[in-house]
C-alpha cells in the first residue's frame, strides 16, 4: 500500500477520533479538580435583590436555610449569630461559580449591606445600629454573587432589634418577616450601652 492511499484513510481515522471524543463529553456537567461533578445549579430568575444580583432558584427539599440571632454585647456593639442548614461557607479565593449549597452570607441593617460573612458570627459596631428599631437580615449568596432562592423568595432571616441611647434598655422582638426563622435580640441583664 502506498502512502498516498494510506493518507486519506489516516485522515478519516483522525476525524472519527476527534468527533467521537467531542460527542462523548458533550454533557453539561464538568469535572472538577478532585473528580467531583460540577454542573449548573438551580435556575436563574429575572428577580433581583436591591443590588441587582439575580435570584438562583433551587427546590425546597434540601435548599440552603439560614437563621439569625442578634444580641447586645458588653460594649457598644451587637453580636450576630447565624445558623445554617444545607449550606457551607466558601473560603476566600473560591472561584466565582455557583455550587450547590455553598457561598457566603451578606448581613444587612435596614436593607443596607454592612458585611459579607464566610462564617457564623460577626460583630456590628454601634455606628451601624443607631438609636431606634432596626431590621438585621442575613441572606445567603452563591459564590457567583447570585442570591439563593426558594419559591421565588431569597433565602434569608431577619431579626428586629431596638438600640437605646447609651445606658438605656435594649429591647428585642422576634422577627415578623423572616423567610426561614430568626430570633430577636434578648435583653442581657436588662440593659445595654
mmCIF file of N, CA and C in Angstrom, residues 43-139:
data_model
loop_
_atom_site.group_PDB
_atom_site.id
_atom_site.type_symbol
_atom_site.label_atom_id
_atom_site.label_comp_id
_atom_site.label_asym_id
_atom_site.label_seq_id
_atom_site.Cartn_x
_atom_site.Cartn_y
_atom_site.Cartn_z
ATOM 1 N N UNK A 43 -31.981 27.481 38.876
ATOM 2 C CA UNK A 43 -32.436 28.219 37.701
ATOM 3 C C UNK A 43 -32.333 29.707 38.004
ATOM 4 N N UNK A 44 -31.689 30.459 37.124
ATOM 5 C CA UNK A 44 -31.592 31.897 37.315
ATOM 6 C C UNK A 44 -32.933 32.544 37.001
ATOM 7 N N UNK A 45 -33.393 33.370 37.918
ATOM 8 C CA UNK A 45 -34.662 34.072 37.750
ATOM 9 C C UNK A 45 -34.415 35.512 37.307
ATOM 10 N N UNK A 46 -35.452 36.154 36.821
ATOM 11 C CA UNK A 46 -35.357 37.561 36.467
ATOM 12 C C UNK A 46 -35.345 38.441 37.714
ATOM 13 N N UNK A 47 -35.884 37.926 38.833
ATOM 14 C CA UNK A 47 -35.906 38.686 40.089
ATOM 15 C C UNK A 47 -34.490 38.997 40.528
ATOM 16 N N UNK A 48 -34.306 40.190 41.128
ATOM 17 C CA UNK A 48 -33.002 40.572 41.666
ATOM 18 C C UNK A 48 -33.183 41.193 43.044
ATOM 19 N N UNK A 49 -32.080 41.235 43.796
ATOM 20 C CA UNK A 49 -32.107 41.956 45.064
ATOM 21 C C UNK A 49 -31.894 43.447 44.759
ATOM 22 N N UNK A 50 -31.846 44.268 45.797
ATOM 23 C CA UNK A 50 -31.702 45.718 45.595
ATOM 24 C C UNK A 50 -30.377 46.090 44.940
ATOM 25 N N UNK A 51 -29.377 45.218 45.052
ATOM 26 C CA UNK A 51 -28.084 45.474 44.442
ATOM 27 C C UNK A 51 -28.021 44.949 42.997
ATOM 28 N N UNK A 52 -29.104 44.360 42.504
ATOM 29 C CA UNK A 52 -29.168 43.878 41.127
ATOM 30 C C UNK A 52 -28.665 42.463 40.920
ATOM 31 N N UNK A 53 -28.468 41.703 41.992
ATOM 32 C CA UNK A 53 -27.996 40.321 41.858
ATOM 33 C C UNK A 53 -29.189 39.390 41.646
ATOM 34 N N UNK A 54 -29.106 38.556 40.628
ATOM 35 C CA UNK A 54 -30.209 37.657 40.284
ATOM 36 C C UNK A 54 -30.417 36.567 41.327
ATOM 37 N N UNK A 55 -31.672 36.135 41.443
ATOM 38 C CA UNK A 55 -32.011 35.016 42.323
ATOM 39 C C UNK A 55 -31.676 33.719 41.603
ATOM 40 N N UNK A 56 -31.169 32.743 42.364
ATOM 41 C CA UNK A 56 -30.880 31.403 41.851
ATOM 42 C C UNK A 56 -31.841 30.448 42.546
ATOM 43 N N UNK A 57 -32.888 30.063 41.840
ATOM 44 C CA UNK A 57 -33.969 29.231 42.376
ATOM 45 C C UNK A 57 -33.523 27.775 42.512
ATOM 46 N N UNK A 58 -33.729 27.196 43.707
ATOM 47 C CA UNK A 58 -33.481 25.778 43.930
ATOM 48 C C UNK A 58 -34.733 25.168 44.548
ATOM 49 N N UNK A 59 -34.848 23.863 44.458
ATOM 50 C CA UNK A 59 -36.004 23.174 45.028
ATOM 51 C C UNK A 59 -35.998 23.299 46.547
ATOM 52 N N UNK A 60 -37.178 23.309 47.122
ATOM 53 C CA UNK A 60 -37.311 23.488 48.571
ATOM 54 C C UNK A 60 -36.630 22.353 49.342
ATOM 55 N N UNK A 61 -36.795 21.123 48.851
ATOM 56 C CA UNK A 61 -36.176 19.983 49.520
ATOM 57 C C UNK A 61 -34.662 20.072 49.383
ATOM 58 N N UNK A 62 -33.965 20.170 50.500
ATOM 59 C CA UNK A 62 -32.516 20.236 50.506
ATOM 60 C C UNK A 62 -31.951 21.621 50.252
ATOM 61 N N UNK A 63 -32.817 22.637 50.176
ATOM 62 C CA UNK A 63 -32.349 24.005 49.912
ATOM 63 C C UNK A 63 -31.597 24.566 51.112
ATOM 64 N N UNK A 64 -30.684 25.495 50.883
ATOM 65 C CA UNK A 64 -29.995 26.153 51.992
ATOM 66 C C UNK A 64 -31.000 26.898 52.877
ATOM 67 N N UNK A 65 -30.686 26.972 54.165
ATOM 68 C CA UNK A 65 -31.513 27.713 55.119
ATOM 69 C C UNK A 65 -30.590 28.497 56.033
ATOM 70 N N UNK A 66 -31.092 29.613 56.554
ATOM 71 C CA UNK A 66 -30.326 30.431 57.482
ATOM 72 C C UNK A 66 -31.247 30.951 58.584
ATOM 73 N N UNK A 67 -30.710 31.029 59.787
ATOM 74 C CA UNK A 67 -31.384 31.645 60.919
ATOM 75 C C UNK A 67 -30.454 32.691 61.504
ATOM 76 N N UNK A 68 -31.020 33.683 62.181
ATOM 77 C CA UNK A 68 -30.201 34.760 62.737
ATOM 78 C C UNK A 68 -30.648 35.088 64.151
ATOM 79 N N UNK A 69 -29.668 35.413 64.982
ATOM 80 C CA UNK A 69 -29.918 35.898 66.337
ATOM 81 C C UNK A 69 -28.953 37.056 66.558
ATOM 82 N N UNK A 70 -29.461 38.138 67.131
ATOM 83 C CA UNK A 70 -28.641 39.314 67.380
ATOM 84 C C UNK A 70 -28.761 39.665 68.855
ATOM 85 N N UNK A 71 -27.622 39.855 69.506
ATOM 86 C CA UNK A 71 -27.607 40.166 70.941
ATOM 87 C C UNK A 71 -26.672 41.336 71.201
ATOM 88 N N UNK A 72 -27.039 42.194 72.174
ATOM 89 C CA UNK A 72 -26.104 43.261 72.543
ATOM 90 C C UNK A 72 -24.904 42.649 73.252
ATOM 91 N N UNK A 73 -23.714 43.196 73.007
ATOM 92 C CA UNK A 73 -22.554 42.706 73.741
ATOM 93 C C UNK A 73 -22.293 43.645 74.915
ATOM 94 N N UNK A 74 -21.250 43.375 75.654
ATOM 95 C CA UNK A 74 -20.970 44.164 76.854
ATOM 96 C C UNK A 74 -20.470 45.565 76.503
ATOM 97 N N UNK A 75 -20.036 45.762 75.285
ATOM 98 C CA UNK A 75 -19.580 47.082 74.849
ATOM 99 C C UNK A 75 -20.710 47.822 74.165
ATOM 100 N N UNK A 76 -20.362 48.522 73.127
ATOM 101 C CA UNK A 76 -21.340 49.326 72.402
ATOM 102 C C UNK A 76 -21.602 48.727 71.018
ATOM 103 N N UNK A 77 -21.701 47.408 70.947
ATOM 104 C CA UNK A 77 -21.882 46.723 69.668
ATOM 105 C C UNK A 77 -22.939 45.634 69.814
ATOM 106 N N UNK A 78 -23.189 44.945 68.712
ATOM 107 C CA UNK A 78 -24.165 43.854 68.673
ATOM 108 C C UNK A 78 -23.484 42.628 68.083
ATOM 109 N N UNK A 79 -23.715 41.471 68.695
ATOM 110 C CA UNK A 79 -23.178 40.212 68.183
ATOM 111 C C UNK A 79 -24.235 39.523 67.330
ATOM 112 N N UNK A 80 -23.830 39.105 66.136
ATOM 113 C CA UNK A 80 -24.724 38.422 65.197
ATOM 114 C C UNK A 80 -24.301 36.964 65.127
ATOM 115 N N UNK A 81 -25.273 36.066 65.325
ATOM 116 C CA UNK A 81 -25.022 34.623 65.266
ATOM 117 C C UNK A 81 -25.936 34.023 64.201
ATOM 118 N N UNK A 82 -25.346 33.298 63.273
ATOM 119 C CA UNK A 82 -26.118 32.624 62.232
ATOM 120 C C UNK A 82 -26.147 31.131 62.489
ATOM 121 N N UNK A 83 -27.211 30.500 62.063
ATOM 122 C CA UNK A 83 -27.283 29.044 61.976
ATOM 123 C C UNK A 83 -27.635 28.736 60.528
ATOM 124 N N UNK A 84 -26.986 27.739 59.970
ATOM 125 C CA UNK A 84 -27.267 27.371 58.585
ATOM 126 C C UNK A 84 -27.568 25.880 58.491
ATOM 127 N N UNK A 85 -28.290 25.554 57.466
ATOM 128 C CA UNK A 85 -28.615 24.148 57.188
ATOM 129 C C UNK A 85 -28.499 23.959 55.680
ATOM 130 N N UNK A 86 -27.955 22.835 55.272
ATOM 131 C CA UNK A 86 -27.746 22.538 53.852
ATOM 132 C C UNK A 86 -26.910 23.630 53.176
ATOM 133 N N UNK A 87 -25.942 24.159 53.915
ATOM 134 C CA UNK A 87 -25.131 25.260 53.407
ATOM 135 C C UNK A 87 -23.742 25.197 54.020
ATOM 136 N N UNK A 88 -22.736 25.465 53.194
ATOM 137 C CA UNK A 88 -21.348 25.552 53.678
ATOM 138 C C UNK A 88 -20.758 26.866 53.190
ATOM 139 N N UNK A 89 -20.013 27.518 54.082
ATOM 140 C CA UNK A 89 -19.349 28.758 53.713
ATOM 141 C C UNK A 89 -18.113 28.436 52.877
ATOM 142 N N UNK A 90 -17.925 29.197 51.812
ATOM 143 C CA UNK A 90 -16.765 29.021 50.941
ATOM 144 C C UNK A 90 -15.604 29.847 51.467
ATOM 145 N N UNK A 91 -14.399 29.301 51.403
ATOM 146 C CA UNK A 91 -13.228 30.075 51.841
ATOM 147 C C UNK A 91 -12.901 31.187 50.847
ATOM 148 N N UNK A 92 -12.144 32.167 51.302
ATOM 149 C CA UNK A 92 -11.661 33.232 50.403
ATOM 150 C C UNK A 92 -10.923 32.613 49.232
ATOM 151 N N UNK A 93 -11.032 33.225 48.092
ATOM 152 C CA UNK A 93 -10.336 32.733 46.913
ATOM 153 C C UNK A 93 -11.104 31.688 46.127
ATOM 154 N N UNK A 94 -12.311 31.333 46.586
ATOM 155 C CA UNK A 94 -13.126 30.361 45.861
ATOM 156 C C UNK A 94 -13.510 30.949 44.506
ATOM 157 N N UNK A 95 -13.489 30.109 43.478
ATOM 158 C CA UNK A 95 -13.850 30.573 42.138
ATOM 159 C C UNK A 95 -15.282 31.089 42.126
ATOM 160 N N UNK A 96 -15.522 32.040 41.263
ATOM 161 C CA UNK A 96 -16.814 32.705 41.158
ATOM 162 C C UNK A 96 -17.788 31.892 40.312
ATOM 163 N N UNK A 97 -18.277 30.807 40.892
ATOM 164 C CA UNK A 97 -19.306 29.994 40.223
ATOM 165 C C UNK A 97 -20.179 29.356 41.289
ATOM 166 N N UNK A 98 -21.404 29.108 40.927
ATOM 167 C CA UNK A 98 -22.365 28.540 41.877
ATOM 168 C C UNK A 98 -22.113 27.050 42.047
ATOM 169 N N UNK A 99 -22.116 26.604 43.299
ATOM 170 C CA UNK A 99 -22.030 25.186 43.641
ATOM 171 C C UNK A 99 -23.128 24.932 44.670
ATOM 172 N N UNK A 100 -23.803 23.831 44.560
ATOM 173 C CA UNK A 100 -24.950 23.530 45.416
ATOM 174 C C UNK A 100 -24.640 23.735 46.889
ATOM 175 N N UNK A 101 -25.459 24.574 47.552
ATOM 176 C CA UNK A 101 -25.358 24.773 48.984
ATOM 177 C C UNK A 101 -24.077 25.411 49.474
ATOM 178 N N UNK A 102 -23.419 26.199 48.643
ATOM 179 C CA UNK A 102 -22.156 26.839 49.035
ATOM 180 C C UNK A 102 -22.228 28.327 48.768
ATOM 181 N N UNK A 103 -21.408 29.078 49.504
ATOM 182 C CA UNK A 103 -21.336 30.511 49.252
ATOM 183 C C UNK A 103 -21.019 31.289 50.507
ATOM 184 N N UNK A 104 -21.655 32.445 50.650
ATOM 185 C CA UNK A 104 -21.435 33.298 51.801
ATOM 186 C C UNK A 104 -22.725 33.986 52.181
ATOM 187 N N UNK A 105 -22.719 34.616 53.353
ATOM 188 C CA UNK A 105 -23.889 35.337 53.844
ATOM 189 C C UNK A 105 -23.592 36.823 53.803
ATOM 190 N N UNK A 106 -24.569 37.602 53.381
ATOM 191 C CA UNK A 106 -24.472 39.052 53.438
ATOM 192 C C UNK A 106 -25.344 39.483 54.607
ATOM 193 N N UNK A 107 -24.862 40.428 55.402
ATOM 194 C CA UNK A 107 -25.632 40.947 56.526
ATOM 195 C C UNK A 107 -26.035 42.385 56.202
ATOM 196 N N UNK A 108 -27.313 42.656 56.342
ATOM 197 C CA UNK A 108 -27.881 43.969 56.058
ATOM 198 C C UNK A 108 -28.498 44.539 57.328
ATOM 199 N N UNK A 109 -28.407 45.836 57.516
ATOM 200 C CA UNK A 109 -29.132 46.534 58.573
ATOM 201 C C UNK A 109 -30.057 47.513 57.857
ATOM 202 N N UNK A 110 -31.343 47.313 58.048
ATOM 203 C CA UNK A 110 -32.358 48.153 57.397
ATOM 204 C C UNK A 110 -32.152 48.220 55.885
ATOM 205 N N UNK A 111 -31.797 47.072 55.282
ATOM 206 C CA UNK A 111 -31.645 46.987 53.836
ATOM 207 C C UNK A 111 -30.302 47.437 53.298
ATOM 208 N N UNK A 112 -29.422 47.924 54.155
ATOM 209 C CA UNK A 112 -28.100 48.397 53.725
ATOM 210 C C UNK A 112 -27.048 47.337 54.047
ATOM 211 N N UNK A 113 -26.269 46.934 53.053
ATOM 212 C CA UNK A 113 -25.224 45.928 53.248
ATOM 213 C C UNK A 113 -24.168 46.465 54.201
ATOM 214 N N UNK A 114 -23.886 45.697 55.277
ATOM 215 C CA UNK A 114 -22.850 46.121 56.225
ATOM 216 C C UNK A 114 -21.658 45.169 56.243
ATOM 217 N N UNK A 115 -21.833 43.898 55.867
ATOM 218 C CA UNK A 115 -20.698 42.975 55.825
ATOM 219 C C UNK A 115 -21.051 41.713 55.043
ATOM 220 N N UNK A 116 -20.002 41.020 54.593
ATOM 221 C CA UNK A 116 -20.122 39.706 53.960
ATOM 222 C C UNK A 116 -19.434 38.721 54.889
ATOM 223 N N UNK A 117 -20.106 37.601 55.159
ATOM 224 C CA UNK A 117 -19.564 36.626 56.101
ATOM 225 C C UNK A 117 -19.185 35.328 55.411
ATOM 226 N N UNK A 118 -18.070 34.758 55.866
ATOM 227 C CA UNK A 118 -17.648 33.411 55.460
ATOM 228 C C UNK A 118 -17.624 32.517 56.685
ATOM 229 N N UNK A 119 -18.472 32.853 57.652
ATOM 230 C CA UNK A 119 -18.573 32.100 58.895
ATOM 231 C C UNK A 119 -19.872 32.446 59.602
ATOM 232 N N UNK A 120 -20.037 31.942 60.808
ATOM 233 C CA UNK A 120 -21.315 32.039 61.512
ATOM 234 C C UNK A 120 -21.490 33.253 62.406
ATOM 235 N N UNK A 121 -20.456 34.055 62.636
ATOM 236 C CA UNK A 121 -20.605 35.168 63.570
ATOM 237 C C UNK A 121 -19.948 36.444 63.050
ATOM 238 N N UNK A 122 -20.457 37.546 63.569
ATOM 239 C CA UNK A 122 -19.813 38.837 63.327
ATOM 240 C C UNK A 122 -20.275 39.802 64.410
ATOM 241 N N UNK A 123 -19.619 40.926 64.499
ATOM 242 C CA UNK A 123 -19.971 41.970 65.463
ATOM 243 C C UNK A 123 -20.306 43.230 64.678
ATOM 244 N N UNK A 124 -21.471 43.816 65.021
ATOM 245 C CA UNK A 124 -21.890 45.070 64.394
ATOM 246 C C UNK A 124 -21.553 46.224 65.323
ATOM 247 N N UNK A 125 -20.678 47.122 64.912
ATOM 248 C CA UNK A 125 -20.392 48.296 65.733
ATOM 249 C C UNK A 125 -21.646 49.173 65.858
ATOM 250 N N UNK A 126 -21.702 49.967 66.917
ATOM 251 C CA UNK A 126 -22.860 50.812 67.190
ATOM 252 C C UNK A 126 -23.180 51.752 66.030
ATOM 253 N N UNK A 127 -22.186 52.141 65.242
ATOM 254 C CA UNK A 127 -22.453 53.079 64.138
ATOM 255 C C UNK A 127 -23.406 52.489 63.101
ATOM 256 N N UNK A 128 -23.489 51.153 63.027
ATOM 257 C CA UNK A 128 -24.420 50.515 62.100
ATOM 258 C C UNK A 128 -25.819 50.360 62.702
ATOM 259 N N UNK A 129 -25.916 50.505 64.006
ATOM 260 C CA UNK A 129 -27.188 50.294 64.701
ATOM 261 C C UNK A 129 -27.433 51.486 65.647
ATOM 262 N N UNK A 130 -27.764 52.657 65.102
ATOM 263 C CA UNK A 130 -28.013 53.803 65.970
ATOM 264 C C UNK A 130 -29.325 53.624 66.741
ATOM 265 N N UNK A 131 -29.627 54.558 67.593
ATOM 266 C CA UNK A 131 -30.838 54.514 68.421
ATOM 267 C C UNK A 131 -32.074 54.244 67.561
ATOM 268 N N UNK A 132 -32.928 53.365 68.044
ATOM 269 C CA UNK A 132 -34.172 53.043 67.352
ATOM 270 C C UNK A 132 -34.285 51.563 67.035
ATOM 271 N N UNK A 133 -35.343 51.211 66.336
ATOM 272 C CA UNK A 133 -35.597 49.821 65.957
ATOM 273 C C UNK A 133 -35.031 49.573 64.558
ATOM 274 N N UNK A 134 -34.387 48.427 64.408
ATOM 275 C CA UNK A 134 -33.724 48.088 63.144
ATOM 276 C C UNK A 134 -34.000 46.634 62.774
ATOM 277 N N UNK A 135 -33.883 46.364 61.487
ATOM 278 C CA UNK A 135 -34.026 45.005 60.947
ATOM 279 C C UNK A 135 -32.644 44.542 60.504
ATOM 280 N N UNK A 136 -32.157 43.462 61.129
ATOM 281 C CA UNK A 136 -30.865 42.890 60.762
ATOM 282 C C UNK A 136 -31.159 41.599 59.998
ATOM 283 N N UNK A 137 -30.719 41.553 58.746
ATOM 284 C CA UNK A 137 -31.037 40.435 57.854
ATOM 285 C C UNK A 137 -29.773 39.731 57.400
ATOM 286 N N UNK A 138 -29.802 38.407 57.421
ATOM 287 C CA UNK A 138 -28.743 37.577 56.833
ATOM 288 C C UNK A 138 -29.342 36.906 55.606
ATOM 289 N N UNK A 139 -28.687 37.055 54.453
ATOM 290 C CA UNK A 139 -29.157 36.472 53.199
ATOM 291 C C UNK A 139 -28.024 35.652 52.614
#
